[in-house]
XYZ file of C-alpha atoms in Angstrom:
327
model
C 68.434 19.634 74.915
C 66.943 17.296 77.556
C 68.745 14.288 75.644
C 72.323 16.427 76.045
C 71.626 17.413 79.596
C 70.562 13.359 80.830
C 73.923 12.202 79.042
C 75.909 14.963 80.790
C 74.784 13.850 84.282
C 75.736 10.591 83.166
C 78.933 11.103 81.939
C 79.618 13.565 84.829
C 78.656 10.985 87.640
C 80.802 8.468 85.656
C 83.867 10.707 85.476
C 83.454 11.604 89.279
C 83.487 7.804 90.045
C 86.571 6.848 87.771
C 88.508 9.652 89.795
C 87.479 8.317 93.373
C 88.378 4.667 92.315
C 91.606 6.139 90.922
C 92.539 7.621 93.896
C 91.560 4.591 95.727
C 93.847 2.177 93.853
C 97.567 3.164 95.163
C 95.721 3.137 98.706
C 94.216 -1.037 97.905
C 97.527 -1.870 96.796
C 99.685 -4.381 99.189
C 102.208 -2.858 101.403
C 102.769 1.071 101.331
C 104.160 2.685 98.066
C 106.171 5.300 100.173
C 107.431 2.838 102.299
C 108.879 0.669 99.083
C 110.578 4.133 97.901
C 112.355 4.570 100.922
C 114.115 1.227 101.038
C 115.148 2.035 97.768
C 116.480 5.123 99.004
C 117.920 3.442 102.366
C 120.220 1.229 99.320
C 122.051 4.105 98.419
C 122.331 5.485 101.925
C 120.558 6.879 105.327
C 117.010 8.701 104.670
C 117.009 11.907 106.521
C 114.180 12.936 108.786
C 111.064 13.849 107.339
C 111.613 11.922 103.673
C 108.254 9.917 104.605
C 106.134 13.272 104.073
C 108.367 14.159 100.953
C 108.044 11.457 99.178
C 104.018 11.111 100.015
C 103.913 14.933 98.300
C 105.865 13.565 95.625
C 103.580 10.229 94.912
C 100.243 12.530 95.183
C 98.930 10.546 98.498
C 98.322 13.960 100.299
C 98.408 14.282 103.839
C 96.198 13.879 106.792
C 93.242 11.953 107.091
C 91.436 10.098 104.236
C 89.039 13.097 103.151
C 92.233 15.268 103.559
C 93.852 13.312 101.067
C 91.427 12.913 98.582
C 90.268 16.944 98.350
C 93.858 17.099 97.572
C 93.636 14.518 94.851
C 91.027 16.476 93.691
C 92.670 19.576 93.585
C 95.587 18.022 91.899
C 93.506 16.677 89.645
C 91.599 19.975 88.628
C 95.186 21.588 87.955
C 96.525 18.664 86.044
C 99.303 18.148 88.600
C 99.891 14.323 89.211
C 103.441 14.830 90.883
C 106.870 13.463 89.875
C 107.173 10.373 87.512
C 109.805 7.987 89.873
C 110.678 6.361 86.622
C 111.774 9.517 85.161
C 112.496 11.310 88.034
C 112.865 14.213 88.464
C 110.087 14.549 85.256
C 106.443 15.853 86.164
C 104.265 13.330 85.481
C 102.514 15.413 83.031
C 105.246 16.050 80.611
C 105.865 11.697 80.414
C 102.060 12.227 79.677
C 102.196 14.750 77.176
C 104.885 13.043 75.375
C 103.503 9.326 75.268
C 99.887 10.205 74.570
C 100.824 12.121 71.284
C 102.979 9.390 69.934
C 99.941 6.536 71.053
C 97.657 9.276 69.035
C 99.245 9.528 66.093
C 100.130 6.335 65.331
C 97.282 3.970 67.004
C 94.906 7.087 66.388
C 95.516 7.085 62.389
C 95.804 3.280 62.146
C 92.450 2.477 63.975
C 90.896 5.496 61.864
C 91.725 3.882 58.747
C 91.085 0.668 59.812
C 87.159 1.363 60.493
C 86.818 3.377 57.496
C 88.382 0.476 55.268
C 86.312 -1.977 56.888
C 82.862 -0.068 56.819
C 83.620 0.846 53.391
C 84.454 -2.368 51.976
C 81.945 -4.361 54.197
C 79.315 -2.156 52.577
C 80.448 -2.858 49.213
C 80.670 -6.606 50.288
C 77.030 -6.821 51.443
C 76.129 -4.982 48.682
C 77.013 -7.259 45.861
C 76.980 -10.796 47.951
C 78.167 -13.714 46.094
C 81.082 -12.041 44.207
C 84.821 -11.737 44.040
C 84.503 -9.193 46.739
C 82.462 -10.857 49.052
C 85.103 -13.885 49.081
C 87.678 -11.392 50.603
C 85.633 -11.848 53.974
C 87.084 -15.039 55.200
C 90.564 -13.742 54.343
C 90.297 -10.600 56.307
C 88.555 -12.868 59.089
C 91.596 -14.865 59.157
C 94.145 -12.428 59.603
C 91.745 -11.288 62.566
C 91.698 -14.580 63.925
C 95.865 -14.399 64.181
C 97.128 -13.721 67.625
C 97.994 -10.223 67.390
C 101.566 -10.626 68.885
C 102.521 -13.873 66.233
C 101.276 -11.009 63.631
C 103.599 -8.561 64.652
C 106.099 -10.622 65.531
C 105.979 -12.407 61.809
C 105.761 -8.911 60.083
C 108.569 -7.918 62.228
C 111.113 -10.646 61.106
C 109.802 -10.774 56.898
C 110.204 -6.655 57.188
C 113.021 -5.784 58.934
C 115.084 -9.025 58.794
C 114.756 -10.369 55.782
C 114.298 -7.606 53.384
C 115.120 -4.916 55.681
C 112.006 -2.441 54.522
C 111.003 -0.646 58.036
C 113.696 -0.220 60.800
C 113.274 -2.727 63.512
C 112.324 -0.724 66.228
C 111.499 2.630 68.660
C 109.641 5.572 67.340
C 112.552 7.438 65.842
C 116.064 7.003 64.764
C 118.255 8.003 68.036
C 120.396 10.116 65.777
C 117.854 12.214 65.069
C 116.977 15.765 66.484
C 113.397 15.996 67.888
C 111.509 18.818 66.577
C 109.141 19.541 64.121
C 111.871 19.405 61.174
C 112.270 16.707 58.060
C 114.508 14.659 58.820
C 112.579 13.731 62.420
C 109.276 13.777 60.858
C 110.189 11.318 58.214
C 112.213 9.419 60.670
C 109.010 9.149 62.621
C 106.765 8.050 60.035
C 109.136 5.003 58.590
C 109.222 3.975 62.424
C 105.879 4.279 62.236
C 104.670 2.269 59.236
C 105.021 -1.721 60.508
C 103.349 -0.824 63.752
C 100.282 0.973 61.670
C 100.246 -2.109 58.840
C 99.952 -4.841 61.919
C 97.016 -2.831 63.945
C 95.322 -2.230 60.174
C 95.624 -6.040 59.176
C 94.249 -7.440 62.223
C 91.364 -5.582 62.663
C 90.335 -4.630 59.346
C 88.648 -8.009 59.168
C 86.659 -7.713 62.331
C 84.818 -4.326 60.798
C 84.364 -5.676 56.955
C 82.347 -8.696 58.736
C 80.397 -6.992 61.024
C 79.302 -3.985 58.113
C 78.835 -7.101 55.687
C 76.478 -9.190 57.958
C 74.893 -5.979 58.830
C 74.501 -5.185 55.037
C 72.596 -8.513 54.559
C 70.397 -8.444 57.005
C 69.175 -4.410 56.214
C 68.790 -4.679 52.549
C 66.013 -7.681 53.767
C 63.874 -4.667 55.193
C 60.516 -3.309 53.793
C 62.166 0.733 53.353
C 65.206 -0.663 51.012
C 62.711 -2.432 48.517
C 60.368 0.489 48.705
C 63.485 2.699 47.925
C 64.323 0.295 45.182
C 60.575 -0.027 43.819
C 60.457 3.895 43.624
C 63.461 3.546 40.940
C 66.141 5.332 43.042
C 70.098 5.012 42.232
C 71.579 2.146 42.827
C 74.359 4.229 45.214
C 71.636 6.174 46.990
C 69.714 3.094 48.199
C 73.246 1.438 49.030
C 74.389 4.385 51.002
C 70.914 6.416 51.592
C 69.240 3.761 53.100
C 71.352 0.543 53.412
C 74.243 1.558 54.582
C 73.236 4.576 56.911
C 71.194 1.897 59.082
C 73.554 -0.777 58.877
C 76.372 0.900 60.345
C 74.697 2.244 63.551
C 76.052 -0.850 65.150
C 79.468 -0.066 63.781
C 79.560 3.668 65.310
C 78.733 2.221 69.096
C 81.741 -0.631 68.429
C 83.733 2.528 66.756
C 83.285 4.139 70.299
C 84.612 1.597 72.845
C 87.752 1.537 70.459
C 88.210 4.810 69.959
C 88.263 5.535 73.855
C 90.989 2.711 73.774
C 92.958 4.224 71.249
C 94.437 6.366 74.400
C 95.989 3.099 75.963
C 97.377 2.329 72.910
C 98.448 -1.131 71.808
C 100.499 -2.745 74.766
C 101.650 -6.028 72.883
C 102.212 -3.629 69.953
C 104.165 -1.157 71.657
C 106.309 -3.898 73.207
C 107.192 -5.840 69.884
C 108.163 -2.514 68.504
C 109.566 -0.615 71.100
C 107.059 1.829 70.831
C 107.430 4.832 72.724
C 103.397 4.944 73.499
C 101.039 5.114 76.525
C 101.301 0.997 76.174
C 105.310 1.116 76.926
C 105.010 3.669 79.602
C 102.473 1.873 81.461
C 104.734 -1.315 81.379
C 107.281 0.909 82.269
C 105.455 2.685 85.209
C 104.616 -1.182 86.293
C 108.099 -2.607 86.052
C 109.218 0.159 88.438
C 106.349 0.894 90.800
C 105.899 4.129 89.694
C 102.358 4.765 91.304
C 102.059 8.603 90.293
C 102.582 7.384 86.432
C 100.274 4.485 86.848
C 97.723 6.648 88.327
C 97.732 9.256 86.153
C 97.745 6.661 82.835
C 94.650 5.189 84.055
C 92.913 8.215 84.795
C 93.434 9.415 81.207
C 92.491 6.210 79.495
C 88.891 6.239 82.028
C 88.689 9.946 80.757
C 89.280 9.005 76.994
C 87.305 6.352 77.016
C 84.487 8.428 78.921
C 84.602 11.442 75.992
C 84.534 9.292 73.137
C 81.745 7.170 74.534
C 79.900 10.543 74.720
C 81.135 12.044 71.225
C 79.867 8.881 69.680
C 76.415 8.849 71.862
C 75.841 12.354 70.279
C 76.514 11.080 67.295
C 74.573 8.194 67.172
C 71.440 10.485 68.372
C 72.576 12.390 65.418
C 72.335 9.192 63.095
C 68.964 7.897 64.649
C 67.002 10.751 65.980
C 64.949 7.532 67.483
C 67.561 7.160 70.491
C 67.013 10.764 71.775
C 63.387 9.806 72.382
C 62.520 9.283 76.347
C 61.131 6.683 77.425
């Protein structure tokens, strides 16, 4: 219990501090963001009286002075209410959030999920029985990890969709499709989906099959796996008992820091493929200085990244009772 309650306050100061700097950042940006909407309003015509404090509701900056402004923030912030998306105006912030974060999910979500599990599982095997046929797939895997992950994409891209035509080229659905939770958009989604999953599973498969492997090597060197062995245990249990359980606790704190990314999704990904993900909406949001979108994007990844740091510390305490001892 005292091991929960210390990373709690942890975690809690953390989240408190990711919200302050994120309501800090549209306020350290150049220039003022309510000041570039109106010229884009004055373009189209004259801005009637009393658009400045409109458009400040609308972009979340609050009013009055600076503690004003940010116990409004964090009132907003407690009802999920990040204003209107100027992008996709006039569409809440939340909903462009809703949308983008389940497609990023799904597809980065699933890909980096099987990519860990393929790599922990075959780096295991790999360590396991060094020298053979298996343990020569390591610098192959390493390679394709060592490929610029754009030229990968980009290369899978043109051999799938040009030249054999296998995967459709782009987006995260056919256009003539009807959203919903029917067939014909499901499957539509999942061929869309494919490439993009094959190109994040490829190039980082490699990264988690050499890290288990080395990790492998070096554990089945300690004193516990050849008592285990002289005590005439299974093959599989010392492998996965006592090998592999050890081996991989360096594994579940790298699993951690990318499953917090997962949120962000893939930018260079999402761009190759016209991916509709948190990636493309933050380039999006960028591209048209949509501050309430860029806020809010950030503040999710800090929070995702924040949660699955602490899943995964609560796991690893789970894995090694010896890291929920004080010191």
């Amino acid at each position: 219990m005292r091991y929960l309650l210390r990373k709690l306050g942890f975690y809690a100061i953390a989240a408190w501090l990711a919200v302050t700097l994120n309501f800090a950042l549209p306020r350290l940006i150049p220039g003022d963001p309510v000041e570039i909407i109106l010229s884009r309003m004055q373009q189209q015509g004259p801005v009637p009286a009393g658009e400045h404090d409109a458009v400040a509701r609308m972009l979340g900056l609050g009013h009055g002075n600076i503690l004003a402004q940010y116990w409004d923030y964090l009132t907003s912030v407690a009802q999920l209410h990040f204003g209107l998306s100027i992008s996709y105006f006039p569409t809440p912030v939340t909903t462009v959030l809703r949308s983008c974060v389940l497609w990023t999910l799904l597809l980065v979500g699933l890909a980096t999920l099987i990519s860990v599990v393929l790599g922990i599982a075959l780096g295991t095997l790999a360590g396991w029985k060094r020298g053979t046929w298996l343990d020569n797939l390591v610098p192959v895997t390493t390679f394709l990890t060592a490929i610029p992950y754009f030229w990968l994409a980009l290369l899978l891209l043109y051999l799938l969709t040009q030249v054999t035509q296998v995967f459709p080229q782009s987006g995260g659905y056919s256009p003539d499709t009807f959203i919903g939770w029917n067939g014909a958009f499901i499957g539509s989604a999942v061929s869309h989906a494919l490439l993009p999953a094959i190109t994040i599973v490829l190039s980082s498969v490699g990264g988690w099959l050499l890290g288990m492997r080395n990790m492998m090597v070096s554990t089945l060197s300690e004193d516990y796996v050849t008592a285990a062995e002289a005590k005439g245990l299974r093959a599989r249990t010392v492998m996965i008992g006592y090998a592999a359980r050890n081996a991989v606790l360096p594994s579940v704190a790298g699993f951690a820091i990318s499953l917090g990314f997962i949120v962000s999704g893939s930018l260079v990904m999402e761009i190759v493929f016209s991916y509709p993900g948190m990636g493309f909406t933050l380039l999006s949001a960028v591209g048209n200085n949509d501050y309430p979108l860029m806020q809010a994007v950030f503040l999710v990844i800090t929070m995702a990244v924040l949660a699955a740091n602490f899943i995964v510390d609560m796991l690893y305490g789970f894995v090694d009772p010896r890291t929920r001892q004080a010191r």
